[in-house]
Tab-separated table of C-alpha atoms and ligand atoms in Angstrom:
chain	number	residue	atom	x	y	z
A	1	UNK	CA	-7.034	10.381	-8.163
A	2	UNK	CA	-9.714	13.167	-9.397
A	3	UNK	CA	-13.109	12.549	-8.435
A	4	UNK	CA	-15.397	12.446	-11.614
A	5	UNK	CA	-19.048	12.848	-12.342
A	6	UNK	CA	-21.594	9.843	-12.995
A	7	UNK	CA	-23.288	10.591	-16.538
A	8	UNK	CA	-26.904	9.969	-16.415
A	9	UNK	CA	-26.968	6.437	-17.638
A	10	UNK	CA	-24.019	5.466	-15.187
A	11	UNK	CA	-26.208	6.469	-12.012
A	12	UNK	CA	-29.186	4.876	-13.493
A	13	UNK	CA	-26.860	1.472	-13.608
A	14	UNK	CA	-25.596	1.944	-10.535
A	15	UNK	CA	-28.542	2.296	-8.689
A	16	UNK	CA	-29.770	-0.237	-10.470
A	17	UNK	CA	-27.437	-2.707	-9.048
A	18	UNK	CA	-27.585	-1.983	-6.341
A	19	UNK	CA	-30.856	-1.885	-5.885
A	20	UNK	CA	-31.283	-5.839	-4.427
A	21	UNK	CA	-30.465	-6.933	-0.813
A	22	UNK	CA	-27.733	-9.314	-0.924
A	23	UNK	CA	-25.936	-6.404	-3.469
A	24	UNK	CA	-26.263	-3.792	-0.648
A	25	UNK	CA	-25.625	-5.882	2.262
A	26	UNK	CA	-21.892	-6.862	0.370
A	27	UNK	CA	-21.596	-2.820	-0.301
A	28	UNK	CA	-22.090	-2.084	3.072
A	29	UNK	CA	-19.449	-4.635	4.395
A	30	UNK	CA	-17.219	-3.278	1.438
A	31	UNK	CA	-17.305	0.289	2.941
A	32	UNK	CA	-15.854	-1.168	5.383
A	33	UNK	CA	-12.741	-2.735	4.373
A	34	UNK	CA	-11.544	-4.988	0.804
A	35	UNK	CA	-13.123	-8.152	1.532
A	36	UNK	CA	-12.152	-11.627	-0.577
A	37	UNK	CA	-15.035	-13.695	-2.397
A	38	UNK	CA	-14.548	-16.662	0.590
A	39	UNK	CA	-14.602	-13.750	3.139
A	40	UNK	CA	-17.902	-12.095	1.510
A	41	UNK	CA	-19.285	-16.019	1.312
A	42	UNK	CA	-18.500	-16.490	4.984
A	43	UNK	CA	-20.287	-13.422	6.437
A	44	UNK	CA	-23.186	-13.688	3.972
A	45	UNK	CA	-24.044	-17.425	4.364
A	46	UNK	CA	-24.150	-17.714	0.787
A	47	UNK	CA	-22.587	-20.031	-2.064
A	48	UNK	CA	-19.528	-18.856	-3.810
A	49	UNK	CA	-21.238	-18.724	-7.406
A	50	UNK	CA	-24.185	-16.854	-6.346
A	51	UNK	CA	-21.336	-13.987	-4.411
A	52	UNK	CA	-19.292	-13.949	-7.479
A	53	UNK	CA	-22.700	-13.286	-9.237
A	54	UNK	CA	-23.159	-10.436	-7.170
A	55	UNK	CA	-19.668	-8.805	-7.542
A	56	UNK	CA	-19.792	-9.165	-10.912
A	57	UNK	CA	-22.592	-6.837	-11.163
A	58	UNK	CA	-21.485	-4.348	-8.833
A	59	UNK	CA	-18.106	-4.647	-10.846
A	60	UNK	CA	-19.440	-3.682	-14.142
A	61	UNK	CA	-21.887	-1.415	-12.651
A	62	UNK	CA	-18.124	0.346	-11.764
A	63	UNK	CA	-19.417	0.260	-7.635
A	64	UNK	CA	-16.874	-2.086	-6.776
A	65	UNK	CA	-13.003	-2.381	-8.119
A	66	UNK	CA	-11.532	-5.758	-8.191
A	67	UNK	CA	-7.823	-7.040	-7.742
A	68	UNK	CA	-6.221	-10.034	-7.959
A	69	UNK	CA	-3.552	-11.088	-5.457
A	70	UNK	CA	-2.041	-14.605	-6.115
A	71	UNK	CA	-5.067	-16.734	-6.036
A	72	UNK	CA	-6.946	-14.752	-4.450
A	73	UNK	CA	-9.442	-11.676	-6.040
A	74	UNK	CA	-9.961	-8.845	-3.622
A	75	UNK	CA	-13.150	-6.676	-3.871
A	76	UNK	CA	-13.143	-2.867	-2.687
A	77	UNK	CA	-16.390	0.011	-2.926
A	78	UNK	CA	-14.643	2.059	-5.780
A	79	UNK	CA	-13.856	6.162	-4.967
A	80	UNK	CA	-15.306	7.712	-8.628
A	81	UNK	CA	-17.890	8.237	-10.856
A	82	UNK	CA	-21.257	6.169	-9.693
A	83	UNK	CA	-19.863	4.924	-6.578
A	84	UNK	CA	-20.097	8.439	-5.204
A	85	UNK	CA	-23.568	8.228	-5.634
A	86	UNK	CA	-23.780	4.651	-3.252
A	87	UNK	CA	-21.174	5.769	-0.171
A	88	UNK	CA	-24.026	8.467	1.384
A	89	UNK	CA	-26.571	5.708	0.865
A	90	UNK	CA	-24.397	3.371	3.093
A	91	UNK	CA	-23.949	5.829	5.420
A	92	UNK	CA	-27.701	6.818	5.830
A	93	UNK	CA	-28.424	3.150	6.507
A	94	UNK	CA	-29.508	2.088	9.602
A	95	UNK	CA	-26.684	0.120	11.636
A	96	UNK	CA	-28.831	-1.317	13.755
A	97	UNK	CA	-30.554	-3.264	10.862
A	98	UNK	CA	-30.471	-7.059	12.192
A	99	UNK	CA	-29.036	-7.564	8.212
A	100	UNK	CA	-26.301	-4.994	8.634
A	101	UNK	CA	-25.564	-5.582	12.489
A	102	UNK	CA	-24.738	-9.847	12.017
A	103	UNK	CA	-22.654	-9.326	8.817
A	104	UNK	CA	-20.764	-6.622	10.656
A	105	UNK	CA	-20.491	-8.885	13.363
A	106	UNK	CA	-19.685	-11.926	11.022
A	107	UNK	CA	-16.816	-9.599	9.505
A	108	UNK	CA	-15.536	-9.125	12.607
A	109	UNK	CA	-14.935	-11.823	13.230
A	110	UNK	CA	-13.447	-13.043	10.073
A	111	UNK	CA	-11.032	-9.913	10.929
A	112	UNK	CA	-10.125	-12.211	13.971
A	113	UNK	CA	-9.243	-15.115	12.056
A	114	UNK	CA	-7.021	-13.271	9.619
A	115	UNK	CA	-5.325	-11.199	12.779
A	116	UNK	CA	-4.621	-14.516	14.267
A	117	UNK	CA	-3.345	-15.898	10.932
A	118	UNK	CA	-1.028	-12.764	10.489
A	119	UNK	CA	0.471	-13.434	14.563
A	120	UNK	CA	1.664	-16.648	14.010
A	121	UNK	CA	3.230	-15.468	10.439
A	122	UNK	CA	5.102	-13.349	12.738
A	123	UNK	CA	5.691	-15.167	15.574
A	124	UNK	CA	7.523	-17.893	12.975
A	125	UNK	CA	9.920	-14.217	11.885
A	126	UNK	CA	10.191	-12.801	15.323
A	127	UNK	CA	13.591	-14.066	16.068
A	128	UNK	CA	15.312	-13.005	12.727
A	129	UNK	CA	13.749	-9.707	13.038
A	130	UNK	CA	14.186	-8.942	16.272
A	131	UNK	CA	17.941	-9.817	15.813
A	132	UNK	CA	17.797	-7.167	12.787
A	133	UNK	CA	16.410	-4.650	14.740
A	134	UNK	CA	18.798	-4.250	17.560
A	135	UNK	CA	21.289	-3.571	14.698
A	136	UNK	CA	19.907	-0.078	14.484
A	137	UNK	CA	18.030	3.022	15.920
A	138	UNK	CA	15.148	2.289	17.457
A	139	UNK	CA	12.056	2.208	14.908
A	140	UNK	CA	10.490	5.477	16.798
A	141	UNK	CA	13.651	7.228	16.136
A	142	UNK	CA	13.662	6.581	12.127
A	143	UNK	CA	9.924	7.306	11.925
A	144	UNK	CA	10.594	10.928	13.702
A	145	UNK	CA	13.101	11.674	11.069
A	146	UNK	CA	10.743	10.168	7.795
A	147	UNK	CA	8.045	12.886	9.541
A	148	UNK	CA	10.847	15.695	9.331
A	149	UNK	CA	12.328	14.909	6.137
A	150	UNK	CA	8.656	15.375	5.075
A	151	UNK	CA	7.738	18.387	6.512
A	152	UNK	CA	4.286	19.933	6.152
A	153	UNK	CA	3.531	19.679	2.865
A	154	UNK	CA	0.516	17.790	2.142
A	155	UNK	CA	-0.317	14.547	0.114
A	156	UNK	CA	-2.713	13.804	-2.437
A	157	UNK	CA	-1.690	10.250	-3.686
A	158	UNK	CA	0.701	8.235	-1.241
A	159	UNK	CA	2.379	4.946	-2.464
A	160	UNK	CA	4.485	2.430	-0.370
A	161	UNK	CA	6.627	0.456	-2.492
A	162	UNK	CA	7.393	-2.996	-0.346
A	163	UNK	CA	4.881	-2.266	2.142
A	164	UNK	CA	5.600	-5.309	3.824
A	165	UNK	CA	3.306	-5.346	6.929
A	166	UNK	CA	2.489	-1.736	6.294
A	167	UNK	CA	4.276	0.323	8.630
A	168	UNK	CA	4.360	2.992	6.585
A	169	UNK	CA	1.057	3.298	5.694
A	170	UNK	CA	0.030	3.164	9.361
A	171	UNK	CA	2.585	6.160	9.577
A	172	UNK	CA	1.526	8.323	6.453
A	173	UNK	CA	-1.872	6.790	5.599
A	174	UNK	CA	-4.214	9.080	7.220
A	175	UNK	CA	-2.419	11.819	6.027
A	176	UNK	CA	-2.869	11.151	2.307
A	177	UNK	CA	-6.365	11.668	0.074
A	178	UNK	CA	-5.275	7.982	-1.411
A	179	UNK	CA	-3.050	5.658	-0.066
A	180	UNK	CA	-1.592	2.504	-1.419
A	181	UNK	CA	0.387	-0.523	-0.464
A	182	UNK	CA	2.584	-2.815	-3.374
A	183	UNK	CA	4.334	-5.569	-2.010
A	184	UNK	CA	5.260	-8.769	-3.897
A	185	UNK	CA	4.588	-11.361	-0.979
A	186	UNK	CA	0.910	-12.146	-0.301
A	187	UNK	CA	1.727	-13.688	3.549
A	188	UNK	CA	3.176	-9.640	3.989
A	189	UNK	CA	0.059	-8.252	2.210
A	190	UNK	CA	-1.815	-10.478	4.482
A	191	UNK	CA	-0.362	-9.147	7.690
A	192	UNK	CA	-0.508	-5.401	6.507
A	193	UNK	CA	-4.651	-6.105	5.820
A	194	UNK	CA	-4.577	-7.103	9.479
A	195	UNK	CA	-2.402	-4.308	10.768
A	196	UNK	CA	-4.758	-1.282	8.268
A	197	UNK	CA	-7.707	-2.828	10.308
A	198	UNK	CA	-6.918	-2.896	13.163
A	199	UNK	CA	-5.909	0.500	13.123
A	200	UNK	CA	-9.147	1.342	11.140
A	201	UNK	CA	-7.408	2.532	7.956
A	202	UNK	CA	-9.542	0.516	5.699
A	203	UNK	CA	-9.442	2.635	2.251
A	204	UNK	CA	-6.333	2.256	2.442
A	205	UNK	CA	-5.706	0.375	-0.888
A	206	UNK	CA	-3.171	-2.845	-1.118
A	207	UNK	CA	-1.900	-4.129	-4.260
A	208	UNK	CA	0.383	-7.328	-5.052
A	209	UNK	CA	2.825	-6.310	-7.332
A	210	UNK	CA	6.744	-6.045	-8.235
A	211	UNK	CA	8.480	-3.173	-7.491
A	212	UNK	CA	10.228	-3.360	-11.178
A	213	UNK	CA	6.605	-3.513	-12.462
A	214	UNK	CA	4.170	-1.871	-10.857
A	215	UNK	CA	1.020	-1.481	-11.592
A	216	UNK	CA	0.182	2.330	-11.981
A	217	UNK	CA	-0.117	4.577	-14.534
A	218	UNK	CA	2.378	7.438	-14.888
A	219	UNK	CA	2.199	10.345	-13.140
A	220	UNK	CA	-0.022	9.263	-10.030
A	221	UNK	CA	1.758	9.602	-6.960
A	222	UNK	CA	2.920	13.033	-5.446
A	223	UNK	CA	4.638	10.784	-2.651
A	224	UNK	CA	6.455	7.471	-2.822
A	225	UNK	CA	7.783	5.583	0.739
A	226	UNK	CA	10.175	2.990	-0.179
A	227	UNK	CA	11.527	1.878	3.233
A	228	UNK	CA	14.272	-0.904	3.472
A	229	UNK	CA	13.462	-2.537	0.516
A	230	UNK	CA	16.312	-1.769	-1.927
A	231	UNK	CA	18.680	-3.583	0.243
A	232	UNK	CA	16.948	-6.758	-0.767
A	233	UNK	CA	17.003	-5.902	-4.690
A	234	UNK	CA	19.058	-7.280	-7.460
A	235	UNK	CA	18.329	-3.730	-9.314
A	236	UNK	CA	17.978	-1.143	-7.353
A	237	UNK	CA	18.364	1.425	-9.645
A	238	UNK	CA	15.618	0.090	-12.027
A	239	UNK	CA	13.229	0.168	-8.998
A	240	UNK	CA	14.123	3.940	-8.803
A	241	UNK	CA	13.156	4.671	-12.324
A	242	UNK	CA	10.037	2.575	-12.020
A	243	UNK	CA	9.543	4.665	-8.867
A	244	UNK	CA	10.397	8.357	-10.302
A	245	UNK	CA	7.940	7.661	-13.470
A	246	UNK	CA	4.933	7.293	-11.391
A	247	UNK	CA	5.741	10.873	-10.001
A	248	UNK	CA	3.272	13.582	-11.007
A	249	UNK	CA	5.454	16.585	-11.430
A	250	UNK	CA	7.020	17.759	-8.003
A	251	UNK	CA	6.404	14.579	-6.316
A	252	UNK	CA	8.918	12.975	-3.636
A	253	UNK	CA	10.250	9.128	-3.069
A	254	UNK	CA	11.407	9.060	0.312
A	255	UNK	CA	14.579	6.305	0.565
A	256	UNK	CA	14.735	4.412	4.027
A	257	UNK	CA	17.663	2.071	4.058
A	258	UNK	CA	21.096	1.278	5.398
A	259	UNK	CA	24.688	3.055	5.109
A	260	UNK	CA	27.324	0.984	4.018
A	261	UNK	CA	28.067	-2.018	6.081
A	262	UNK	CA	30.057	-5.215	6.023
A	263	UNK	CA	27.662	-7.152	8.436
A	264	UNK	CA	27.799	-9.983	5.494
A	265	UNK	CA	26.282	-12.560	7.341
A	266	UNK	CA	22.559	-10.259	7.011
A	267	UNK	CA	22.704	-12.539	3.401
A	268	UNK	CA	22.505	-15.509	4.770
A	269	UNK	CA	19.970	-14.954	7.450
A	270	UNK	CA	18.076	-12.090	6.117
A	271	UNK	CA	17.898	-12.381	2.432
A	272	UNK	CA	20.008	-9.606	2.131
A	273	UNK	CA	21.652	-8.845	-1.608
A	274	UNK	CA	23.269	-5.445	-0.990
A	275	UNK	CA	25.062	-4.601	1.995
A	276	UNK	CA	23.861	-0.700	2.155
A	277	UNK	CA	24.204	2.385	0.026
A	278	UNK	CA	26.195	5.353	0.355
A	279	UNK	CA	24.785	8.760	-0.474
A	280	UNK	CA	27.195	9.071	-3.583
A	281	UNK	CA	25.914	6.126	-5.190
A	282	UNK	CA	21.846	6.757	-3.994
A	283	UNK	CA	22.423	10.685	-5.391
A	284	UNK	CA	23.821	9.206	-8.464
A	285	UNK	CA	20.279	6.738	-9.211
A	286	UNK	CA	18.462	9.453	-8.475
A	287	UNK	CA	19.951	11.912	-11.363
A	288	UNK	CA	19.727	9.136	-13.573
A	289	UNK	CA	15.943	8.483	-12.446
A	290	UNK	CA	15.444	12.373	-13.291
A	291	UNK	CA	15.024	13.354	-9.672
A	292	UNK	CA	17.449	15.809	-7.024
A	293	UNK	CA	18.193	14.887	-3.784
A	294	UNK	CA	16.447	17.210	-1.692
A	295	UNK	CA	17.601	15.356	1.486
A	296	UNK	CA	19.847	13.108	3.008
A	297	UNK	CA	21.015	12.145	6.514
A	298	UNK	CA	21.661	9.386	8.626
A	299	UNK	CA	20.405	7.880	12.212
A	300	UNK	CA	23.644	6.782	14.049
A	301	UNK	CA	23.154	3.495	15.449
A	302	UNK	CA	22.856	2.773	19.306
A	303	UNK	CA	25.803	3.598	21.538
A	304	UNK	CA	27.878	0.717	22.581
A	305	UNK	CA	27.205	-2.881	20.720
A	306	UNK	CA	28.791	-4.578	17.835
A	307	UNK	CA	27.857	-4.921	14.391
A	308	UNK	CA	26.080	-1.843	14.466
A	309	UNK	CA	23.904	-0.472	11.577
A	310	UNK	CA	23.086	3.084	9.991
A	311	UNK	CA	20.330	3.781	8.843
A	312	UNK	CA	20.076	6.276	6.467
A	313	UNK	CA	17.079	8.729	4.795
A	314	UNK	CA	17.284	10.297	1.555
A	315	UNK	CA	14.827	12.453	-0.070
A	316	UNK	CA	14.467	12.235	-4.264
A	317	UNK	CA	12.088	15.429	-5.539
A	318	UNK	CA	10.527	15.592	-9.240
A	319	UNK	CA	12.293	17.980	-11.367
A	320	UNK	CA	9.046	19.156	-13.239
A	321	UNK	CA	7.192	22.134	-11.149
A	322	UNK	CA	3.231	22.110	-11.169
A	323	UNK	CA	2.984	24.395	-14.106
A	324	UNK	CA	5.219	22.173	-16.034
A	325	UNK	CA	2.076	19.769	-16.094
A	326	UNK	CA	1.050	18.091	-18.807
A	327	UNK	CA	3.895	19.949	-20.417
A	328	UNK	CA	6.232	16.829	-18.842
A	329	UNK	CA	9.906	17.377	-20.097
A	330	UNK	CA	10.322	15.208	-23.559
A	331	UNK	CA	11.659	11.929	-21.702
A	332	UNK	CA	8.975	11.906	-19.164
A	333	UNK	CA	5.779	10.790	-20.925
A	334	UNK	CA	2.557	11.969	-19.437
A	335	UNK	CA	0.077	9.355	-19.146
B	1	SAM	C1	11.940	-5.687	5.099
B	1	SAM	S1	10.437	-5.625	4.297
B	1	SAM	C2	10.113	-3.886	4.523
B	1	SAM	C3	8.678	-3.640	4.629
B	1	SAM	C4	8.269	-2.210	4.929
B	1	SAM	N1	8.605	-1.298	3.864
B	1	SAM	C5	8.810	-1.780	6.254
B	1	SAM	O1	9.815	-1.091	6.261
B	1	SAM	O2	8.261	-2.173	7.274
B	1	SAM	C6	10.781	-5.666	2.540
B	1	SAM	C7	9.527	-5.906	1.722
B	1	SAM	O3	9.841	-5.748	0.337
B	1	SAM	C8	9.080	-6.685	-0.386
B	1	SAM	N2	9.721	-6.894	-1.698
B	1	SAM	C9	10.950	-7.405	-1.936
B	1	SAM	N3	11.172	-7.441	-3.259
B	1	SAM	C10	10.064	-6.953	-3.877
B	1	SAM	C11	9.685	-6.742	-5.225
B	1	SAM	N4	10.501	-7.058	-6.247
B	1	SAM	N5	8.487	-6.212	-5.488
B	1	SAM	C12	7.633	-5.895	-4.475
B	1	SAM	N6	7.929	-6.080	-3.166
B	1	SAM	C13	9.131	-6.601	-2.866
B	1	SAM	C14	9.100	-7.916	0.480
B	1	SAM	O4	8.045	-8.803	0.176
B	1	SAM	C15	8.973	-7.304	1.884
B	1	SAM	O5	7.643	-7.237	2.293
């Protein structure tokens, strides 16, 4: 997303808020990482109406974006406008503060409890997936070939459609101005905060969503990752379209997913709805989404065991060339 200027009157707002110690101290730890109103009330020691106070300010102030995920409201330091203003204050700050130095040591260890919450998520999945994974190429493998199928060119706006426990975004994050994660489960979303963190990719953005809805404008996202996800759709066509539409012109979805199979019992144990795709049929969703297939190829399975899987990559590009922009072709509104 374009950075914009602060008028006048929005600087003198933002400064204003946050101009008052408990408003800083919660900016600081948001710099750090999206934080949840009982997170912020853990590592400040203070009551949940007088944090939500807080946040409130900073949120109209436009400092601080909020999100809602289930129950739950997440709270990040926003990238535009005013906030730009507040990010070189943070950083000029003294860490050694004995205010900055225990919350960061409070929200460390709050990081902790939600790694250790997001283990024994897994630990309870481990078998199933482990099972799933010795179907096919070896994870290393696959990401290699998502790296070559997208080549050099570089990303402004990266989006992970069924990020799951972020993978992908630990792949392709770093490599993208913005980078966001949808996923319609709030245990995965939990997992893939854990997983961003401890790999210190923390504006990296996470959104709870659904795939046949998400929650974008049009025309955001020069790159879209939607890895083994459409196997578990009703609709995976529809997803496509949803996907292609939040394309600025020339962007890419990149397709992980499997090659037709007849492994039938993956629907019983794994939730499965569609037993694979062949490139006919994916080539044929992405003309009707209003993209080409720029790529496709498949990752034979390992030599030698039963009930094997292919996995397979395919590569859906934007019709609409930079210059094209807003000048979108007739069906594609621009937002
Ligand atoms: C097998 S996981 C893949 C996760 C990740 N892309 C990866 O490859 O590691 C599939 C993910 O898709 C998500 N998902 C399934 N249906 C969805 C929907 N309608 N909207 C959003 N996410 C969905 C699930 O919650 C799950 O996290």
């Amino acid at each position: 997303m374009e950075a914009t200027h602060a008028s006048f009157s929005e600087a003198l707002e933002a400064l204003k808020a946050a101009a008052e110690e408990t408003r800083l101290r919660i900016l600081a730890l948001l710099a750090q990482g999206e934080l949840s109103v009982s997170d912020l009330t853990e590592i400040l020691g203070q009551s949940q109406p007088r944090i939500s106070r807080h946040l409130k300010l900073l949120v109209e102030a436009e400092l601080v974006e909020r999100h809602r995920e289930g129950a739950w409201a997440f709270f990040r330091l926003a990238e535009t406008g005013a906030a730009r203003l507040i990010r070189p204050v943070i950083e000029t700050l003294d860490r050694d503060d004995p205010h900055l130095f225990a919350d960061r040591t409070r929200l460390a260890a709050v990081r902790r409890q939600r790694a250790q919450a997001a283990q024994s998520f897994f630990a309870r999945l481990a078998p199933q997936w482990d099972r799933l994974r010795s179907l096919h190429a070896p994870e290393a493998v696959v990401e290699a070939a998502v790296l070559e199928a997208l080549g050099g060119k570089p990303v402004r706006n990266l989006l992970d459609l069924g990020t799951g426990t972020g993978r992908m975004l630990q792949l392709l994050g770093s490599r993208a101005i913005r980078a966001v994660g949808l996923d319609a489960s709030h245990a995965m979303l939990s997992v893939a905060r854990a997983n961003l963190e401890k790999a210190g990719l923390t504006r990296i953005e996470l959104r709870q969503g659904d795939i046949y809805a998400p929650p974008f404008p049009r025309n955001t996202f020069d790159l879209i990752v939607v890895h083994q996800v459409l196997h578990y759709l009703d609709d995976p066509a529809r997803a496509l379209r949803e996907a292609a539409q939040l394309l600025c012109p020339g962007g890419r979805v990149l397709i992980v997913d499997f090659a037709p199979h007849n492994l039938e019992f993956l629907r019983e144990t794994q939730a499965h709805r569609r037993l694979g795709f062949s490139t006919e049929q994916m080539k044929a969703w992405l003309t009707e989404a209003g993209l080409d297939c720029a790529c496709a190829r498949e990752i034979a399975p390992p030599q030698g065991g039963e009930n094997q899987l292919t996995v397979s990559l395919w590569l859906g590009e934007d019709r609409r060339t930079l210059t094209d922009w807003p000048l979108a072709a007739p069906n594609r509104e621009v937002a």
